[in-house]
Structure formats: structure tokens, C-alpha cells
Short mmCIF file of C-alpha atoms and ligand atoms in Angstrom, two decimals:
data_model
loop_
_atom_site.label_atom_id
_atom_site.label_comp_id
_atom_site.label_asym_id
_atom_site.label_seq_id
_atom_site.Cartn_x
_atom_site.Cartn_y
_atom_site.Cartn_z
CA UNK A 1 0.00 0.00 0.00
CA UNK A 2 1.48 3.47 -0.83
CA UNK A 3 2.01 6.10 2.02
CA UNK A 4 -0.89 8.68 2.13
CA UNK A 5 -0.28 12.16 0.35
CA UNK A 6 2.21 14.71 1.54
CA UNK A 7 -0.45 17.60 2.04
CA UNK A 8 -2.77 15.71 4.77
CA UNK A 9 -0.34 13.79 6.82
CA UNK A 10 0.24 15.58 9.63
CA UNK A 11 -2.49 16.98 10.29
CA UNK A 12 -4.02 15.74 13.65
CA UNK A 13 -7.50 16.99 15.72
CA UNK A 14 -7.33 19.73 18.18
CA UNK A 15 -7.23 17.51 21.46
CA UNK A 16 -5.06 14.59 20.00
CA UNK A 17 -2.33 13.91 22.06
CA UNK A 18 1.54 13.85 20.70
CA UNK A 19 3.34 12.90 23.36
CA UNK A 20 6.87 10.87 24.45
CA UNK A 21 6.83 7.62 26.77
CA UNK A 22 9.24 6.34 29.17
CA UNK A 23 9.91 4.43 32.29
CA UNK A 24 10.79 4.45 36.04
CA UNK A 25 13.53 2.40 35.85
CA UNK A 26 15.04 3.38 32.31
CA UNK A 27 15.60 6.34 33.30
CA UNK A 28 15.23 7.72 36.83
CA UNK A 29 18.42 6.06 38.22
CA UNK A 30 19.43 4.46 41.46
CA UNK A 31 15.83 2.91 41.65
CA UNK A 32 17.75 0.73 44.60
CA UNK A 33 14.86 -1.06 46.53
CA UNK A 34 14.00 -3.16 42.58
CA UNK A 35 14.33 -6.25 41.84
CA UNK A 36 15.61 -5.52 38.48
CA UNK A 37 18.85 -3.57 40.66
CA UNK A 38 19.01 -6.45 42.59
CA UNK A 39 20.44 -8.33 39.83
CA UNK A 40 22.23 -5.89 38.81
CA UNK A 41 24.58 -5.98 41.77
CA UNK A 42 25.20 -9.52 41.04
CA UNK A 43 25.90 -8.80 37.98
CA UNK A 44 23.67 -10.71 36.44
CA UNK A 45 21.96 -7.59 34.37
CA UNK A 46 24.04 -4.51 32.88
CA UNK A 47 23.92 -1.95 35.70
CA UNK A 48 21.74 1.28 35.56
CA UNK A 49 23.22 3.84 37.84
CA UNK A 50 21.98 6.70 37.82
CA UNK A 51 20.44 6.07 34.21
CA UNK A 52 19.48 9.22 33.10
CA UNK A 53 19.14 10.94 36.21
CA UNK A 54 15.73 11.82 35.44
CA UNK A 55 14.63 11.83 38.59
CA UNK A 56 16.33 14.94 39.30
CA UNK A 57 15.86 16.01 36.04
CA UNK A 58 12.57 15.67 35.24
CA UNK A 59 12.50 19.86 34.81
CA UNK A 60 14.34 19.73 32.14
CA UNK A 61 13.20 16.65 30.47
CA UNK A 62 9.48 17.92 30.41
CA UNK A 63 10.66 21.33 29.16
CA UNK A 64 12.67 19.73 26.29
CA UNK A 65 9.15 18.17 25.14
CA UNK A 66 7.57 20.78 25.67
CA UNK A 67 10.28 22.32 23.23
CA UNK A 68 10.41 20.02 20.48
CA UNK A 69 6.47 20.33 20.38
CA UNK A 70 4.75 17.65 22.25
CA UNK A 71 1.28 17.79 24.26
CA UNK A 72 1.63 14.96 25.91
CA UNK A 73 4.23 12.59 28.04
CA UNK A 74 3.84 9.19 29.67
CA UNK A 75 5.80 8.26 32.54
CA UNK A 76 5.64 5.37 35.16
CA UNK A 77 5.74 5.39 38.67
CA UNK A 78 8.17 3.16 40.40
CA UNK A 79 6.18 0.88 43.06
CA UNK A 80 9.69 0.17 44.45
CA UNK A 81 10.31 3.20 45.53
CA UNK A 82 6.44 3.97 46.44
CA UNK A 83 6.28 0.62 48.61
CA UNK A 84 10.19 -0.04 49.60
CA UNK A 85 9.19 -2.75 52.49
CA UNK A 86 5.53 -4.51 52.48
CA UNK A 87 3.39 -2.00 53.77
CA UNK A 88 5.26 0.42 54.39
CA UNK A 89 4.44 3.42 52.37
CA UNK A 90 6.96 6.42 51.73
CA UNK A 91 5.66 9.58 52.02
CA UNK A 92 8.80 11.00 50.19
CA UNK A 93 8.40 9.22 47.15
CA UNK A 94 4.68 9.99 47.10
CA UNK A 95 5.72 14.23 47.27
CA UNK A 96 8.94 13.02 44.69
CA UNK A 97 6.01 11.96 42.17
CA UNK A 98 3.63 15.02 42.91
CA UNK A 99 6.29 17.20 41.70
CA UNK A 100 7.13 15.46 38.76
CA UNK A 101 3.08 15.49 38.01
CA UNK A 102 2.98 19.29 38.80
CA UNK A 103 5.54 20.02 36.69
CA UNK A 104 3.85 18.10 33.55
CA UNK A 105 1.18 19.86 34.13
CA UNK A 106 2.87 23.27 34.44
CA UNK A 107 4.57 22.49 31.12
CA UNK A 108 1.09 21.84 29.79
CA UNK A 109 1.78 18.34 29.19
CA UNK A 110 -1.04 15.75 29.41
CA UNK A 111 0.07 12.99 31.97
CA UNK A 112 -0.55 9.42 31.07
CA UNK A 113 1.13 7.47 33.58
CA UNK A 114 1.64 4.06 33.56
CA UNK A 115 1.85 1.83 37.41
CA UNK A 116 3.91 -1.50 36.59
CA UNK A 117 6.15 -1.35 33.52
CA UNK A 118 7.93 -4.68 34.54
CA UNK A 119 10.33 -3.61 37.76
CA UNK A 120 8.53 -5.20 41.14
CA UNK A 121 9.60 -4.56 44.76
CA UNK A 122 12.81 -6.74 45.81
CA UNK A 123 10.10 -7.64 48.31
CA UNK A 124 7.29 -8.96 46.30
CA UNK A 125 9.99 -10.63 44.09
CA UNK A 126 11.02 -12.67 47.44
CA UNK A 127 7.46 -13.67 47.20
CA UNK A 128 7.46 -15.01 43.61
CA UNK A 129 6.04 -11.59 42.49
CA UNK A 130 3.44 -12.12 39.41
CA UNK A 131 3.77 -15.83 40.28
CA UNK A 132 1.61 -15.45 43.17
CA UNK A 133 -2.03 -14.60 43.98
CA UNK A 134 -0.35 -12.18 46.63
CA UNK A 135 0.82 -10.62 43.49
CA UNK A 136 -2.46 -9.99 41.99
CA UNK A 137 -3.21 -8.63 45.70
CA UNK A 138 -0.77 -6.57 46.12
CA UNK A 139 -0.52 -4.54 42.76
CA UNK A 140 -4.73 -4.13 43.80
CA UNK A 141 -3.14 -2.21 46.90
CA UNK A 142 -0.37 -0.65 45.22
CA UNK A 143 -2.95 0.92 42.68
CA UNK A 144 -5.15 1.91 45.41
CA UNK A 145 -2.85 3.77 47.43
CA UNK A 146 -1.13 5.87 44.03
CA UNK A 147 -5.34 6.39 43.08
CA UNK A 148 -5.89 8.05 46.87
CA UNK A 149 -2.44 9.72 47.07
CA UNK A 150 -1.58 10.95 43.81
CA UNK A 151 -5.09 10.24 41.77
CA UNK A 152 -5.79 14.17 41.32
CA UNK A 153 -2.54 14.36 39.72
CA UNK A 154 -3.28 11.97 36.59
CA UNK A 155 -4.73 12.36 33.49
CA UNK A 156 -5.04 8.47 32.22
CA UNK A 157 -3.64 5.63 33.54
CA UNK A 158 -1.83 2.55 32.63
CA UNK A 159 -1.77 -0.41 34.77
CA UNK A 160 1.14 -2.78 33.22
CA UNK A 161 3.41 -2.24 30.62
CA UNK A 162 3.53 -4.99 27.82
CA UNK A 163 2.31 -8.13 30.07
CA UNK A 164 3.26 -10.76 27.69
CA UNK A 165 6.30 -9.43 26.80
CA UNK A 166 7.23 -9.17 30.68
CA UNK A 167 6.15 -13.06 30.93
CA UNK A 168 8.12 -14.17 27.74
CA UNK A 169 11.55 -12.37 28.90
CA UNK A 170 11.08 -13.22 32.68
CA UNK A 171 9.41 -17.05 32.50
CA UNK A 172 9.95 -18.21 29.04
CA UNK A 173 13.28 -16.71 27.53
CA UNK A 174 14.54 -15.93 31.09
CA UNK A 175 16.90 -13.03 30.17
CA UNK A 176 14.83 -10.88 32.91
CA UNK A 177 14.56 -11.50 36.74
CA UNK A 178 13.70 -13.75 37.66
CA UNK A 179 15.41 -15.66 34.52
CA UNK A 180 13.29 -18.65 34.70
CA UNK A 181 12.44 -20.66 31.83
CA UNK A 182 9.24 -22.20 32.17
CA UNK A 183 6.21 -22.53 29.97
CA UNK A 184 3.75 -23.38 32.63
CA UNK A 185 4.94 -20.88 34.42
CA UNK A 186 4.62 -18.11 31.65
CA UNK A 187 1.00 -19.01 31.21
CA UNK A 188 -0.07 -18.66 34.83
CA UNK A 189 2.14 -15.19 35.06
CA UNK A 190 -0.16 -14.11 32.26
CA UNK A 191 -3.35 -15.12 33.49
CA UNK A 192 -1.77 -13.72 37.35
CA UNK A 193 -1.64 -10.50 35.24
CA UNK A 194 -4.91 -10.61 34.06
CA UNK A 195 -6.02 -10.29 37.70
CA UNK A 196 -3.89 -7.89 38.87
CA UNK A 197 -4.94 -5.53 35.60
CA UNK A 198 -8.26 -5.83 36.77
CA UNK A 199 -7.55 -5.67 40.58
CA UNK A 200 -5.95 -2.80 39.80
CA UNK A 201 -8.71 -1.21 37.66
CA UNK A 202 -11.23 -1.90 40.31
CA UNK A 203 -9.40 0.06 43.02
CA UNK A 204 -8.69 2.90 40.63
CA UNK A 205 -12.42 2.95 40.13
CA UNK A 206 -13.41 2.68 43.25
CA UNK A 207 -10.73 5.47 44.47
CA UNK A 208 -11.80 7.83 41.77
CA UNK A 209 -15.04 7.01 39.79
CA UNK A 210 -14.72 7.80 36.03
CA UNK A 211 -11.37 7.96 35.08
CA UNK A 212 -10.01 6.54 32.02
CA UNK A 213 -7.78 3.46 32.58
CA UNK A 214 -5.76 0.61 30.30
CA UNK A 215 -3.22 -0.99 29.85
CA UNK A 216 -0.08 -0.44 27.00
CA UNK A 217 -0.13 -3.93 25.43
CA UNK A 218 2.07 -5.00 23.07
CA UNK A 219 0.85 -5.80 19.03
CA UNK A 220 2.63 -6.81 16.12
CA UNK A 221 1.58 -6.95 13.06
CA UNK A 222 1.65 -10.69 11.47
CA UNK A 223 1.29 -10.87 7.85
CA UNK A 224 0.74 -13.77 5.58
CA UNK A 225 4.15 -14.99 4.01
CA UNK A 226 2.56 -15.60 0.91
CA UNK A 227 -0.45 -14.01 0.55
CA UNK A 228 -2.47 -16.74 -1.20
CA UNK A 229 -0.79 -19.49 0.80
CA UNK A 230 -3.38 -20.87 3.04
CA UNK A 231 -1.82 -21.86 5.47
CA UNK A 232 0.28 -19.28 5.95
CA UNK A 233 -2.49 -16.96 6.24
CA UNK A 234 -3.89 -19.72 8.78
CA UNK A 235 -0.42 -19.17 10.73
CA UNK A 236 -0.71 -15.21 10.50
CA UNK A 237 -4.13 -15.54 11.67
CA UNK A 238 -3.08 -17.82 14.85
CA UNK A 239 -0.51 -15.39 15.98
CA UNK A 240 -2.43 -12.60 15.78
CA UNK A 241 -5.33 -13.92 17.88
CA UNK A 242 -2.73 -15.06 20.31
CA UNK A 243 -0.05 -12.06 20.31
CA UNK A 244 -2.97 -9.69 19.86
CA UNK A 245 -5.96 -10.68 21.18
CA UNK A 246 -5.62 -12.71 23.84
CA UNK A 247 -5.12 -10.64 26.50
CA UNK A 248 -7.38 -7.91 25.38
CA UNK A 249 -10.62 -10.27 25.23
CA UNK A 250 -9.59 -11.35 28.70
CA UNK A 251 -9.82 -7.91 29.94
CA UNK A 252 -12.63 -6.35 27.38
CA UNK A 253 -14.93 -5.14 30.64
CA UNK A 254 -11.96 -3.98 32.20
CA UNK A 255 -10.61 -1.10 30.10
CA UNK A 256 -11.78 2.46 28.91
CA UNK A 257 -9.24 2.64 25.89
CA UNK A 258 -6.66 0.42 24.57
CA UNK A 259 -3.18 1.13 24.73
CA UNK A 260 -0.64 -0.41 21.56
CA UNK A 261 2.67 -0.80 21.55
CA UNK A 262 3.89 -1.12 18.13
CA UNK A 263 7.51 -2.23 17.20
CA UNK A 264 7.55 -5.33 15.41
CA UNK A 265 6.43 -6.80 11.81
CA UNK A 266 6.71 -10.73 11.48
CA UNK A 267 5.74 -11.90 8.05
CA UNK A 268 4.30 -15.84 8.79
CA UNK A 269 5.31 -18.70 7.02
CA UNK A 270 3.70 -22.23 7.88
CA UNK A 271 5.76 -24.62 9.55
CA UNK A 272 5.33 -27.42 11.79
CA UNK A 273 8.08 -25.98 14.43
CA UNK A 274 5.90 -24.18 17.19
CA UNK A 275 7.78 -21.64 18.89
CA UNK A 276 9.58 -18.13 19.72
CA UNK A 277 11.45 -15.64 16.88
CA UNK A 278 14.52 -15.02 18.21
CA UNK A 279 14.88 -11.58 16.63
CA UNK A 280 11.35 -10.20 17.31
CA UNK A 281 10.55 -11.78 20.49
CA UNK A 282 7.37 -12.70 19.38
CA UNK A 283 5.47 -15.83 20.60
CA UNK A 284 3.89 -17.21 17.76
CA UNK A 285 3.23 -20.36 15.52
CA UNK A 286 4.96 -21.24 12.57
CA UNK A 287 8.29 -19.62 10.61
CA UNK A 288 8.66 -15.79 10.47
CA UNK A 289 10.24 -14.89 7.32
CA UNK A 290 11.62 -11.69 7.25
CA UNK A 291 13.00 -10.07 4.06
CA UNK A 292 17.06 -9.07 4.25
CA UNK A 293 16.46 -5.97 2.33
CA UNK A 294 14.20 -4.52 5.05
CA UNK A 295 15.15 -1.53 6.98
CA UNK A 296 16.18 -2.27 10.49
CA UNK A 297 16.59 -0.36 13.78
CA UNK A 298 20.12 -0.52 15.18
CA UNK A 299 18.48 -3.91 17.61
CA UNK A 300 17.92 -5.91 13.93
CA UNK A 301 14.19 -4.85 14.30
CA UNK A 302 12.36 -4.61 11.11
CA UNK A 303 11.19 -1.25 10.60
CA UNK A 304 7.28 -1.69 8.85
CA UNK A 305 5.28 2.06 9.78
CA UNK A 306 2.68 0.70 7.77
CA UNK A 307 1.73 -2.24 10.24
CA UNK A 308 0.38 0.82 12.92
CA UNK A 309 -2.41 1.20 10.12
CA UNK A 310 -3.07 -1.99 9.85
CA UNK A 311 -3.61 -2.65 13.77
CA UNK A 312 -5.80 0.21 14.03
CA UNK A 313 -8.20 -0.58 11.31
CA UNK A 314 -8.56 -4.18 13.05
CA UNK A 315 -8.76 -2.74 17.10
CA UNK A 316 -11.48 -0.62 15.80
CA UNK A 317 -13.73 -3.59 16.15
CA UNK A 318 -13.31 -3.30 20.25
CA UNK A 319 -15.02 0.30 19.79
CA UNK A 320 -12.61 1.91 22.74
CA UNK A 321 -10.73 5.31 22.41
CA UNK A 322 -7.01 3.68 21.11
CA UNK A 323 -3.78 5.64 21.84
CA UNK A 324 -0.53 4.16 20.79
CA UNK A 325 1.09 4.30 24.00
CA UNK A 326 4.78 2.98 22.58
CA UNK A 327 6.36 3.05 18.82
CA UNK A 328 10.30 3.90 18.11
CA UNK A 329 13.50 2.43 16.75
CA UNK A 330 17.01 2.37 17.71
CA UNK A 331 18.35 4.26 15.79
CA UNK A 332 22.04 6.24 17.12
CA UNK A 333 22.93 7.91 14.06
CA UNK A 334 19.26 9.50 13.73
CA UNK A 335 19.55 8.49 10.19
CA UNK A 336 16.41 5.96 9.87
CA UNK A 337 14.19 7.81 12.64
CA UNK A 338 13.21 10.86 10.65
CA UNK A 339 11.34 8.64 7.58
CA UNK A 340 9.89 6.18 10.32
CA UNK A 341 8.57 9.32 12.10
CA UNK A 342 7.18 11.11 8.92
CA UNK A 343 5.50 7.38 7.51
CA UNK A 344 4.28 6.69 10.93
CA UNK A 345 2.53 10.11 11.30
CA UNK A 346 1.28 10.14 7.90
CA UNK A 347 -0.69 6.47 8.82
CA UNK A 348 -1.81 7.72 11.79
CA UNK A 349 -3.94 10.51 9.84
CA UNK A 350 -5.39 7.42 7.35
CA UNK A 351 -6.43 5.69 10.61
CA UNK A 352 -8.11 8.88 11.61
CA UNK A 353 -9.36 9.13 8.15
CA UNK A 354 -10.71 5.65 8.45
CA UNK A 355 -12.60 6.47 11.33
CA UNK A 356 -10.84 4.97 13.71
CA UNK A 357 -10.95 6.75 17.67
CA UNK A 358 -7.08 7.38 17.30
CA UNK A 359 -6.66 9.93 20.38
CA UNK A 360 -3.16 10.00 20.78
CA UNK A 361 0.59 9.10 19.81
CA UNK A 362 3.63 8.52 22.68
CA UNK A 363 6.89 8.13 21.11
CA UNK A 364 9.62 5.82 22.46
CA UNK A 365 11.05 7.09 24.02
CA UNK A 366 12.14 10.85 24.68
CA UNK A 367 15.34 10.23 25.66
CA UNK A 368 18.04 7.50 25.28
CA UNK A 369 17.93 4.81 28.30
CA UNK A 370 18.65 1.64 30.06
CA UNK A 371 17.42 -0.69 27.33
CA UNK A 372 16.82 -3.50 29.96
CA UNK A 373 19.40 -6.37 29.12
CA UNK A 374 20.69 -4.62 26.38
CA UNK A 375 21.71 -1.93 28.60
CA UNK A 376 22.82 1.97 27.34
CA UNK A 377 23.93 0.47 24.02
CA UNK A 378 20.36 1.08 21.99
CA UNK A 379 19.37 4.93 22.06
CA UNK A 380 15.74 4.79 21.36
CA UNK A 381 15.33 8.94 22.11
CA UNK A 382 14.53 11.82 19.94
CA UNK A 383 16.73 13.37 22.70
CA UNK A 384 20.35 12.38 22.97
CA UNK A 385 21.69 11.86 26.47
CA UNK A 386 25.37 11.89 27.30
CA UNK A 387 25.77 9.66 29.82
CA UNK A 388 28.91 10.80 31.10
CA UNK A 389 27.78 14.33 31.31
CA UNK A 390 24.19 14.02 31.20
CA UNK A 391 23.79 16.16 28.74
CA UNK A 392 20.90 16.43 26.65
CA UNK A 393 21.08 16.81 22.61
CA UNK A 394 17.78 17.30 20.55
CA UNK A 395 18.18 14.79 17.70
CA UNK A 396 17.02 16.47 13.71
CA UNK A 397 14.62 14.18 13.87
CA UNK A 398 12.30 15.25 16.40
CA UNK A 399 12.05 18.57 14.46
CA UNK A 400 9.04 16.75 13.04
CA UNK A 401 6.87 17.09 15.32
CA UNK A 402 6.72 20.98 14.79
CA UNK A 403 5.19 20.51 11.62
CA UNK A 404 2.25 19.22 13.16
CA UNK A 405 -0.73 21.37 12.45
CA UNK A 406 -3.77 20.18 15.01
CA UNK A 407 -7.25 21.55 14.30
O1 LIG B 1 12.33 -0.08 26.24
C1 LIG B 1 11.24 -0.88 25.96
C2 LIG B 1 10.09 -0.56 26.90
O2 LIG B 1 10.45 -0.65 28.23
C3 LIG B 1 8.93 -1.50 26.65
N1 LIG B 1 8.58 -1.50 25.25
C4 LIG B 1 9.63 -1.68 24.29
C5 LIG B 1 10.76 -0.69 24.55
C6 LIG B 1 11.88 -0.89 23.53
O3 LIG B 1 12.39 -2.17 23.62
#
């Protein structure tokens, strides 16, 4: 399919939201009472330090957005640092996070912030974390607490980051704590998740009535190998229901938009090995066959802007308000991002064209980070950081979002 016109494709309505997303842990630094830093003092993950020291520079950050044009940021809250010992709720971090809100808001940023994006309490992990019904119980407190304390403070809300992609790296691949590698296991973290989503959306409700809530769940976009091959389309078909769907039918009654994540493209080609793609992480049946001359991120990922489209005419179907909470590339040399940024945008404006209740974009991320295992090496941000200095470089390619005309 060809790109849309020049003229139309970046215009977006009035209230649409073009925003930047990141995490606790990516970026704030020394988040020391995690699980995730746990390991890394073994040595068993690359260490994050002080990261990006966003948590003393979130000023600056937010005005940098606010710079290069955005409306709009989504951030996480770390429940490490909100619940440090079982019960035990710090104050501090509570007033740390009402700044940070505040000073969105000052900025005139729209705050979408997001509860569990994969980092638990050293704690809970003890416990077996997500393992656990206590899990699903606790994350139901956790939520409750952040809805009484910092509730007036936030816009729309995330409960968990990527789910599936937390159970496949943690339980099935085990390359994240707590590097198990168990199938069984993987399944019941899932379904645990399930629960704690909607334990979690029950005590947001019940702490604050109406307010919009999701989660930011990863898609990709499967695509028939060959297009009249049946049972390749059969195998593109199964992977989507699975990657896709599953999780959001489970939770259907239990969301007021739907949040995608969109970073991968996996062209399906029948086979009878069942398994994982070890370059796109994506559980799935069948063969992915992914063409060499493809344009990649600096990770190997296949870059495909047209797939967004694609997932947005088919989530229409749910009839929920869709934002795409994630979408970005590693991309250093800020050679690839500024086409993937212009095609994206200009599919986004189809989808809107198409009808579909499109009411926001978050970039991945605004500035470089910890890239989880893969540590400072990818640098997913429109905003380079130094992380020697902690300086902070605009990269060309976030000019783009200046052209944006809303009405
Ligand atoms: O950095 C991650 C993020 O934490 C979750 N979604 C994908 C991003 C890029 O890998």
C-alpha cells in the first residue's frame, strides 16, 4: 500500500495527544529497593546507575518536550520506591512523584502514567512476584494507594506495561529476573496479570469514579508470508489472535481505551516448528520470514510504519478510544528515525481518516535509556543523552513534530 499524500499527513485533531513515553527504571536512576537492581549488583543484568538521572531532572526533560512540540508525556511510577518494604508506604516518594506530576502539568503536558512497567519490589519478588495470587493482591493495593495519594494528579492511567512481553523475557526466555524458563509458568504469570490488571482497575475505580484506565499492550503486526498461501495466512491468523488478542478479550470489561505498543512486523510462514522468533521476540506459531532488504533499527528490528495502520483498522472492532502508547526504533545515528517518524505520522492521519478513535501518539522514548538487558547500548530517544555528562542533545529528527498542524 502506498504512504498517504504529503499535504494531509500531519495533520491531527485539536485535542489529539503527541506525546513521548518512558519508564521508572530506564531512566530515573538508582531505583535501589528493585528487583531488576538487585540483579544488577550480582551482575547478572548490565547496571543502571543513575540512568538518566531523570529523577532529578525531570525539569528539564518535560521542558525539552515541551520544546520540540509535544502535548503529551507518559511516565511510570516506580512501586519500588512507592512501597520499599511490604506496607510500608513512603511519604517522600509519594511528594517526589507530585512534583514530577505538577511540573507536567505546568509544562502543559497531558500525563498518562503508567503503574507497573515490569520492575517489582525486591520484596514482592522474594514472594514469587506475578507468580503469586499475593501478586495480583498486592498490585490491587499498590494501585489503590497511588489512586488516593496521587489520583488528582493523573490524566489516564496505565496499569502494566507490555504483560506478555514481561512473561516471555522473565518465565519463558529468562533473560529478565527472575530468569526462569518455564512454559507453565509463563501461562499462569499471564493469566496472574490478568487479575492484577483488573484488581488494579477496580481500586482505581473505586478510588476515583470515572477515570479513564488501560493498559499499553504489546501488538505486532503478522502478515501472511505468501499471501495466497493458506496456510500461511492460517499461521498469520493464529498469531495474531494469540499475540494480539488474547489478553485484550480477557480484559474487554476492564478497560476504557486500549493502549498499543507497536515495534515489530513478522511476516508468517507455515511450519510445523511451534515456537519463539529469536529476533522479534514474538510468541507465535509457525516460521517468520523476514525479508534481508528490510530496513532495520540498530536492535535488527524490522522497521514496517505501515503495520500501525493496519492494527488500528482491526482494534477498531473493540469500539474503545485507542492511543498508541509505545512506537520507536534504535536508531544512534538519527539516520532511519526521521522517515519512520514522517511514515508513521502520515498512517496515523489514514487511521483517523478511516474512522478509527485514534486519540493519541507517545513516542519511544524521549530520551536515550537503560534498554533493559541490552543496557545503554540502543538509544531509542529523539533526545540524545550523554551519559557521562548528562547532557541532553535534541536529535534532527524530532524537528518533526513541529510541523504538526492540530485543528
Ligand atoms: O524499552 C522498551 C520498553 O520498556 C517497553 N517497550 C519496548 C521498549 C523498547 O524495547
Amino acid at each position: 500500500m502506498e504512504t498517504p499524500s504529503q499535504e494531509t499527513k500531519f495533520q491531527f485533531p485539536n485535542d489529539f495527544l503527541m506525546g513521548a513515553a518512558a519508564s521508572a527504571h530506564q531512566v530515573e536512576g538508582n531505583n535501589i529497593n528493585s528487583d531488576w537492581w538487585h540483579w544488577e549488583q550480582a551482575g547478572k543484568l548490565p547496571k543502571s546507575g543513575a540512568a538518566c538521572d531523570h529523577y532529578n531532572r525531570y525539569p528539564e526533560d518535560f521542558g525539552l518536550a515541551r520544546s520540540i512540540g509535544l502535548n503529551a508525556m507518559r511516565i511510570s511510577i516506580e512501586w519500588a520506591r512507592i512501597e520499599p518494604k511490604e506496607g510500608r508506604w513512603d511519604s517522600k516518594a509519594i511528594e517526589h512523584y507530585k512534583k514530577v506530576l505538577q511540573s507536567m502539568k505546568e509544562q502543559g503536558l497531558t500525563r498518562m502514567v503508567t503503574l507497573w512497567h515490569w520492575t517489582l519490589p525486591q520484596w514482592l519478588a522474594d514472594k514469587g512476584g506475578f507468580e503469586t495470587k499475593e501478586g495480583i493482591e498486592a498490585f490491587g493495593r499498590y494501585a489503590w494507594f497511588v489512586a488516593q495519594n496521587l489520583g488528582k494528579e493523573i490524566d489516564l492511567w496505565v496499569t502494566l506495561n507490555e504483560p506478555e512481553v514481561y512473561a516471555m523475557a522473565s518465565y519463558k526466555r529468562g533473560h529478565h529476573p527472575p530468569f526462569k524458563k518455564n512454559l507453565l509458568l509463563t501461562r499462569k504469570v499471564v493469566d496472574n496479570l490478568i487479575e492484577a490488571h483488573k484488581a488494579g482497575y477496580r481500586a482505581i475505580k473505586q478510588a476515583l469514579g470515572p477515570v479513564p484506565i488501560g493498559i499499553a499492550k504489546n501488538f505486532a503486526y503478522f502478515e501472511a508470508y505468501g499471501k495466497n498461501n493458506l496456510l500461511d495466512r492460517l499461521t498469520a491468523y493464529i498469531a495474531d489472535r494469540i499475540g494480539n488478542h488474547y489478553f485484550l478479550q480477557k480484559i474487554e470489561q476492564y478497560q476504557d481505551f486500549i493502549g498499543l505498543n507497536y515495534y515489530f512486523y513478522n511476516r508468517c510462514k507455515f511450519s510445523w516448528r511451534h515456537g519463539m522468533d529469536e529476533m522479534n521476540r514474538n510468541f507465535t506459531y509457525g516460521q517468520m520470514k523476514l525479508d534481508d532488504q528490510l530496513s532495520r533499527s540498530d536492535m535488527g528490528w524490522v522497521l514496517h510504519p505501515e503495520g500501525i495502520y493496519h492494527l488500528l483498522l482491526d482494534l477498531k472492532t473493540y469500539k474503545k478510544p485507542i492511543y498508541i502508547t509505545e512506537n520507536g526504533l534504535a536508531d544512534a545515528a538519527d539516520t532511519r528515525r526521521p522517515k519512520f517518524l514522517s511514515e508513521t505520522l502520515s498512517w496515523l492521519t489514514k487511521a483517523l481518516d478511516q474512522g478509527v478513535d485514534l486519540r493519541g501518539y507517545f513516542h519511544w522514548s524521549l530520551t536515550d535509556n537503560y534498554e533493559w538487558h541490552d543496557g545503554f547500548g540502543p538509544r531509542f530517544g529523539l533526545i540524545e543523552v550523554n551519559y557521562a555528562t548528562q547532557e541532553r542533545k535534541i536529535r534532527p529528527s524530532a524537528e518533526i513534530f513541529k510541523e504538526i498542524k492540530f485543528n
